[in-house]
Amino acid sequence: MKSMAQLKEFNLVIAGIGGQGNLLASEIIASAAVREGHRVRVGETFGAAQRGGPVASYIRIGSEVYSPILDPGRADLIVGLEAVETLRNAFRFLRPGGAVVMNTRPIVPVEVSMGLQKYPSLQEIIEALRRIGAEKIIHFDATSEAERLGMALVMNMIMVGAAAGSGLLPISTEAIRQVITERLAGPLLELNLKAFELGLEKSRSQQ
């Protein structure tokens, strides 16, 4: 993790499907970066339907970041809450030598269910990510892990933990824990913190 003085630019994309908690995940990471004194700019894009359509958040951190607009090929890290959306955003934004942290549980589009399109296998997705230039790929079924905790909706906090566990975020894990504790105070706080810690462990175990 670079110090605040050293960090000029770090670009993160969080990609998923509406309803997966993408925006909350990006808010927590961005807030943790602000807490540690970084300049932060955040942008979002939405697909045709806010729930069920593609959603991507762009978190730009660093002293030389002035706009939320992320140019193609400039992302240091893609955090994917859904596998094909991970690949779609990596094609456009991942820089050569960048990293990917991916939930492998697919959300199959209607076109695939109707037999009009084919959903790629996990191996095909990983091979495509490597061809794009991903140097590090951390992947596991975060949705299944969330279900084992008792609530599929905490998958996004597992993925925040996995991003932190990658060792690439220019933010301390303690800052993220503090933001989760403040932002999600209430009856589900303990579950969300467990999800975050689980993601940390899963990510670190693949390195």
mmCIF file of C-alpha atoms in Angstrom:
data_model
loop_
_atom_site.group_PDB
_atom_site.id
_atom_site.type_symbol
_atom_site.label_atom_id
_atom_site.label_comp_id
_atom_site.label_asym_id
_atom_site.label_seq_id
_atom_site.Cartn_x
_atom_site.Cartn_y
_atom_site.Cartn_z
ATOM 1 C CA MET A 1 0.000 0.000 0.000
ATOM 2 C CA LYS A 2 1.477 3.327 -1.046
ATOM 3 C CA SER A 3 1.557 6.242 1.344
ATOM 4 C CA MET A 4 -0.662 9.224 0.660
ATOM 5 C CA ALA A 5 2.362 11.287 -0.403
ATOM 6 C CA GLN A 6 3.464 8.679 -2.955
ATOM 7 C CA LEU A 7 0.088 7.860 -4.490
ATOM 8 C CA LYS A 8 -0.528 9.847 -7.656
ATOM 9 C CA GLU A 9 -3.251 7.725 -9.239
ATOM 10 C CA PHE A 10 -5.046 4.464 -8.476
ATOM 11 C CA ASN A 11 -8.093 3.437 -10.483
ATOM 12 C CA LEU A 12 -10.633 0.842 -9.385
ATOM 13 C CA VAL A 13 -13.746 -0.416 -11.171
ATOM 14 C CA ILE A 14 -16.501 -2.261 -9.291
ATOM 15 C CA ALA A 15 -18.686 -4.049 -11.837
ATOM 16 C CA GLY A 16 -21.887 -5.987 -11.362
ATOM 17 C CA ILE A 17 -25.622 -6.199 -11.888
ATOM 18 C CA GLY A 18 -28.206 -3.879 -10.354
ATOM 19 C CA GLY A 19 -29.321 -5.185 -6.956
ATOM 20 C CA GLN A 20 -25.975 -6.754 -6.020
ATOM 21 C CA GLY A 21 -24.902 -3.911 -3.757
ATOM 22 C CA ASN A 22 -22.346 -2.451 -6.126
ATOM 23 C CA LEU A 23 -22.936 1.163 -5.108
ATOM 24 C CA LEU A 24 -22.695 0.435 -1.375
ATOM 25 C CA ALA A 25 -19.399 -1.377 -1.938
ATOM 26 C CA SER A 26 -18.002 1.576 -3.877
ATOM 27 C CA GLU A 27 -19.234 4.044 -1.257
ATOM 28 C CA ILE A 28 -17.446 2.146 1.510
ATOM 29 C CA ILE A 29 -14.138 1.933 -0.350
ATOM 30 C CA ALA A 30 -14.289 5.582 -1.422
ATOM 31 C CA SER A 31 -15.182 6.729 2.098
ATOM 32 C CA ALA A 32 -12.278 4.745 3.552
ATOM 33 C CA ALA A 33 -9.913 6.416 1.082
ATOM 34 C CA VAL A 34 -11.215 9.864 2.050
ATOM 35 C CA ARG A 35 -10.831 8.962 5.730
ATOM 36 C CA GLU A 36 -7.133 8.312 5.099
ATOM 37 C CA GLY A 37 -6.670 11.689 3.443
ATOM 38 C CA HIS A 38 -6.691 10.752 -0.230
ATOM 39 C CA ARG A 39 -8.227 12.783 -3.024
ATOM 40 C CA VAL A 40 -11.114 10.651 -4.356
ATOM 41 C CA ARG A 41 -13.417 10.953 -7.360
ATOM 42 C CA VAL A 42 -16.286 8.518 -7.977
ATOM 43 C CA GLY A 43 -18.420 7.951 -11.070
ATOM 44 C CA GLU A 44 -21.120 5.417 -11.957
ATOM 45 C CA THR A 45 -22.814 4.034 -15.041
ATOM 46 C CA PHE A 46 -26.095 2.151 -15.176
ATOM 47 C CA GLY A 47 -27.544 -0.203 -17.772
ATOM 48 C CA ALA A 48 -31.062 -0.163 -19.173
ATOM 49 C CA ALA A 49 -32.574 -1.266 -15.875
ATOM 50 C CA GLN A 50 -31.210 -0.133 -12.542
ATOM 51 C CA ARG A 51 -32.097 -3.506 -11.002
ATOM 52 C CA GLY A 52 -31.014 -6.357 -13.228
ATOM 53 C CA GLY A 53 -28.972 -4.262 -15.648
ATOM 54 C CA PRO A 54 -25.211 -3.664 -15.657
ATOM 55 C CA VAL A 55 -23.849 -1.279 -13.021
ATOM 56 C CA ALA A 56 -20.259 -0.063 -12.770
ATOM 57 C CA SER A 57 -18.604 2.292 -10.308
ATOM 58 C CA TYR A 58 -15.300 4.024 -10.992
ATOM 59 C CA ILE A 59 -13.243 4.959 -7.935
ATOM 60 C CA ARG A 60 -10.227 7.125 -8.678
ATOM 61 C CA ILE A 61 -7.782 7.806 -5.846
ATOM 62 C CA GLY A 62 -4.654 9.954 -5.795
ATOM 63 C CA SER A 63 -3.086 13.393 -5.813
ATOM 64 C CA GLU A 64 -3.243 13.684 -9.610
ATOM 65 C CA VAL A 65 -6.892 12.622 -9.946
ATOM 66 C CA TYR A 66 -9.266 15.469 -10.762
ATOM 67 C CA SER A 67 -12.146 13.842 -12.661
ATOM 68 C CA PRO A 68 -14.400 10.820 -12.051
ATOM 69 C CA ILE A 69 -14.103 9.898 -15.732
ATOM 70 C CA LEU A 70 -11.909 6.842 -16.241
ATOM 71 C CA ASP A 71 -10.219 6.447 -19.606
ATOM 72 C CA PRO A 72 -10.020 2.983 -21.215
ATOM 73 C CA GLY A 73 -7.018 0.894 -20.213
ATOM 74 C CA ARG A 74 -6.338 2.788 -16.973
ATOM 75 C CA ALA A 75 -7.865 0.561 -14.252
ATOM 76 C CA ASP A 76 -5.405 -0.978 -11.816
ATOM 77 C CA LEU A 77 -8.028 -3.276 -10.311
ATOM 78 C CA ILE A 78 -11.399 -4.641 -11.427
ATOM 79 C CA VAL A 79 -13.644 -5.958 -8.653
ATOM 80 C CA GLY A 80 -16.392 -7.991 -10.286
ATOM 81 C CA LEU A 81 -19.583 -8.976 -8.474
ATOM 82 C CA GLU A 82 -20.648 -10.988 -11.550
ATOM 83 C CA ALA A 83 -18.322 -12.884 -13.863
ATOM 84 C CA VAL A 84 -19.347 -11.682 -17.340
ATOM 85 C CA GLU A 85 -19.636 -8.089 -16.114
ATOM 86 C CA THR A 86 -16.111 -8.466 -14.752
ATOM 87 C CA LEU A 87 -14.887 -9.511 -18.185
ATOM 88 C CA ARG A 88 -16.871 -6.821 -19.987
ATOM 89 C CA ASN A 89 -15.342 -4.073 -17.859
ATOM 90 C CA ALA A 90 -11.868 -5.592 -17.967
ATOM 91 C CA PHE A 91 -11.943 -5.539 -21.769
ATOM 92 C CA ARG A 92 -12.511 -1.811 -21.683
ATOM 93 C CA PHE A 93 -10.726 -0.565 -18.597
ATOM 94 C CA LEU A 94 -8.065 -2.948 -17.252
ATOM 95 C CA ARG A 95 -4.496 -1.816 -17.839
ATOM 96 C CA PRO A 96 -1.861 -4.364 -18.888
ATOM 97 C CA GLY A 97 -0.524 -5.923 -15.702
ATOM 98 C CA GLY A 98 -3.640 -4.983 -13.733
ATOM 99 C CA ALA A 99 -5.532 -7.260 -11.354
ATOM 100 C CA VAL A 100 -8.999 -8.782 -11.098
ATOM 101 C CA VAL A 101 -10.975 -9.905 -8.040
ATOM 102 C CA MET A 102 -14.060 -11.781 -9.228
ATOM 103 C CA ASN A 103 -17.188 -13.441 -7.842
ATOM 104 C CA THR A 104 -17.608 -16.516 -10.035
ATOM 105 C CA ARG A 105 -21.366 -16.960 -9.477
ATOM 106 C CA PRO A 106 -23.084 -16.117 -12.789
ATOM 107 C CA ILE A 107 -26.312 -14.184 -13.230
ATOM 108 C CA VAL A 108 -27.599 -15.610 -16.476
ATOM 109 C CA PRO A 109 -29.246 -13.062 -18.811
ATOM 110 C CA VAL A 110 -32.639 -13.752 -20.371
ATOM 111 C CA GLU A 111 -30.991 -14.174 -23.778
ATOM 112 C CA VAL A 112 -28.931 -17.072 -22.415
ATOM 113 C CA SER A 113 -31.951 -18.652 -20.711
ATOM 114 C CA MET A 114 -33.782 -18.526 -24.056
ATOM 115 C CA GLY A 115 -30.872 -20.163 -25.839
ATOM 116 C CA LEU A 116 -30.112 -17.071 -27.928
ATOM 117 C CA GLN A 117 -26.661 -16.558 -26.429
ATOM 118 C CA LYS A 118 -24.047 -18.668 -24.642
ATOM 119 C CA TYR A 119 -22.700 -17.828 -21.204
ATOM 120 C CA PRO A 120 -18.937 -18.465 -21.172
ATOM 121 C CA SER A 121 -17.441 -20.999 -18.784
ATOM 122 C CA LEU A 122 -15.313 -19.840 -15.864
ATOM 123 C CA GLN A 123 -12.231 -21.173 -17.623
ATOM 124 C CA GLU A 124 -13.078 -19.195 -20.765
ATOM 125 C CA ILE A 125 -13.521 -16.032 -18.688
ATOM 126 C CA ILE A 126 -10.201 -16.519 -16.882
ATOM 127 C CA GLU A 127 -8.376 -17.215 -20.153
ATOM 128 C CA ALA A 128 -9.884 -14.070 -21.687
ATOM 129 C CA LEU A 129 -8.813 -12.008 -18.664
ATOM 130 C CA ARG A 130 -5.256 -13.293 -19.050
ATOM 131 C CA ARG A 131 -5.262 -12.406 -22.752
ATOM 132 C CA ILE A 132 -6.353 -8.889 -21.838
ATOM 133 C CA GLY A 133 -3.296 -8.660 -19.608
ATOM 134 C CA ALA A 134 -4.545 -9.403 -16.086
ATOM 135 C CA GLU A 135 -1.479 -10.266 -14.016
ATOM 136 C CA LYS A 136 -3.322 -11.321 -10.867
ATOM 137 C CA ILE A 137 -6.757 -12.991 -10.852
ATOM 138 C CA ILE A 138 -8.431 -13.827 -7.547
ATOM 139 C CA HIS A 139 -11.698 -15.694 -7.995
ATOM 140 C CA PHE A 140 -14.177 -17.617 -5.856
ATOM 141 C CA ASP A 141 -17.941 -18.044 -5.446
ATOM 142 C CA ALA A 142 -18.628 -15.156 -3.086
ATOM 143 C CA THR A 143 -22.389 -15.635 -3.388
ATOM 144 C CA SER A 144 -22.140 -19.182 -1.993
ATOM 145 C CA GLU A 145 -19.959 -17.890 0.831
ATOM 146 C CA ALA A 146 -22.571 -15.229 1.617
ATOM 147 C CA GLU A 147 -25.332 -17.836 1.594
ATOM 148 C CA ARG A 148 -23.339 -19.902 4.096
ATOM 149 C CA LEU A 149 -23.244 -16.843 6.344
ATOM 150 C CA GLY A 150 -27.032 -16.738 6.108
ATOM 151 C CA MET A 151 -27.681 -13.845 3.701
ATOM 152 C CA ALA A 152 -26.758 -13.683 0.014
ATOM 153 C CA LEU A 153 -26.930 -9.878 0.082
ATOM 154 C CA VAL A 154 -23.678 -9.609 2.063
ATOM 155 C CA MET A 155 -21.807 -10.891 -1.001
ATOM 156 C CA ASN A 156 -20.823 -7.286 -1.712
ATOM 157 C CA MET A 157 -19.072 -7.003 1.663
ATOM 158 C CA ILE A 158 -17.249 -10.271 0.960
ATOM 159 C CA MET A 159 -16.001 -8.710 -2.267
ATOM 160 C CA VAL A 160 -14.934 -5.526 -0.463
ATOM 161 C CA GLY A 161 -12.923 -7.783 1.835
ATOM 162 C CA ALA A 162 -11.487 -9.656 -1.137
ATOM 163 C CA ALA A 163 -10.416 -6.368 -2.726
ATOM 164 C CA ALA A 164 -8.721 -5.348 0.525
ATOM 165 C CA GLY A 165 -7.106 -8.783 0.802
ATOM 166 C CA SER A 166 -5.581 -8.444 -2.659
ATOM 167 C CA GLY A 167 -3.008 -6.094 -1.164
ATOM 168 C CA LEU A 168 -3.544 -3.625 -4.000
ATOM 169 C CA LEU A 169 -5.940 -1.089 -2.489
ATOM 170 C CA PRO A 170 -4.106 2.019 -1.232
ATOM 171 C CA ILE A 171 -6.297 1.908 1.881
ATOM 172 C CA SER A 172 -5.846 0.145 5.214
ATOM 173 C CA THR A 173 -8.205 -2.664 6.171
ATOM 174 C CA GLU A 174 -8.833 -0.864 9.460
ATOM 175 C CA ALA A 175 -10.156 2.219 7.650
ATOM 176 C CA ILE A 176 -12.570 0.008 5.715
ATOM 177 C CA ARG A 177 -13.711 -1.726 8.913
ATOM 178 C CA GLN A 178 -14.373 1.650 10.519
ATOM 179 C CA VAL A 179 -16.472 2.822 7.569
ATOM 180 C CA ILE A 180 -18.478 -0.423 7.560
ATOM 181 C CA THR A 181 -19.077 -0.043 11.295
ATOM 182 C CA GLU A 182 -20.340 3.524 10.872
ATOM 183 C CA ARG A 183 -22.236 3.058 7.606
ATOM 184 C CA LEU A 184 -23.941 -0.233 8.485
ATOM 185 C CA ALA A 185 -24.534 0.266 12.198
ATOM 186 C CA GLY A 186 -27.551 -1.781 13.249
ATOM 187 C CA PRO A 187 -28.676 -5.394 13.556
ATOM 188 C CA LEU A 188 -26.757 -6.544 10.456
ATOM 189 C CA LEU A 189 -23.424 -4.959 11.365
ATOM 190 C CA GLU A 190 -21.898 -8.133 12.798
ATOM 191 C CA LEU A 191 -22.901 -10.124 9.708
ATOM 192 C CA ASN A 192 -21.407 -7.523 7.366
ATOM 193 C CA LEU A 193 -18.156 -7.456 9.329
ATOM 194 C CA LYS A 194 -18.009 -11.264 9.201
ATOM 195 C CA ALA A 195 -18.521 -11.063 5.448
ATOM 196 C CA PHE A 196 -15.697 -8.543 5.118
ATOM 197 C CA GLU A 197 -13.305 -10.717 7.149
ATOM 198 C CA LEU A 198 -14.264 -13.804 5.146
ATOM 199 C CA GLY A 199 -13.457 -11.974 1.917
ATOM 200 C CA LEU A 200 -10.090 -10.918 3.319
ATOM 201 C CA GLU A 201 -9.249 -14.544 4.131
ATOM 202 C CA LYS A 202 -10.428 -15.934 0.780
ATOM 203 C CA SER A 203 -8.402 -13.368 -1.137
ATOM 204 C CA ARG A 204 -5.238 -13.808 0.907
ATOM 205 C CA SER A 205 -5.445 -17.601 0.597
ATOM 206 C CA GLN A 206 -5.030 -17.331 -3.196
ATOM 207 C CA GLN A 207 -1.735 -15.442 -3.006
#
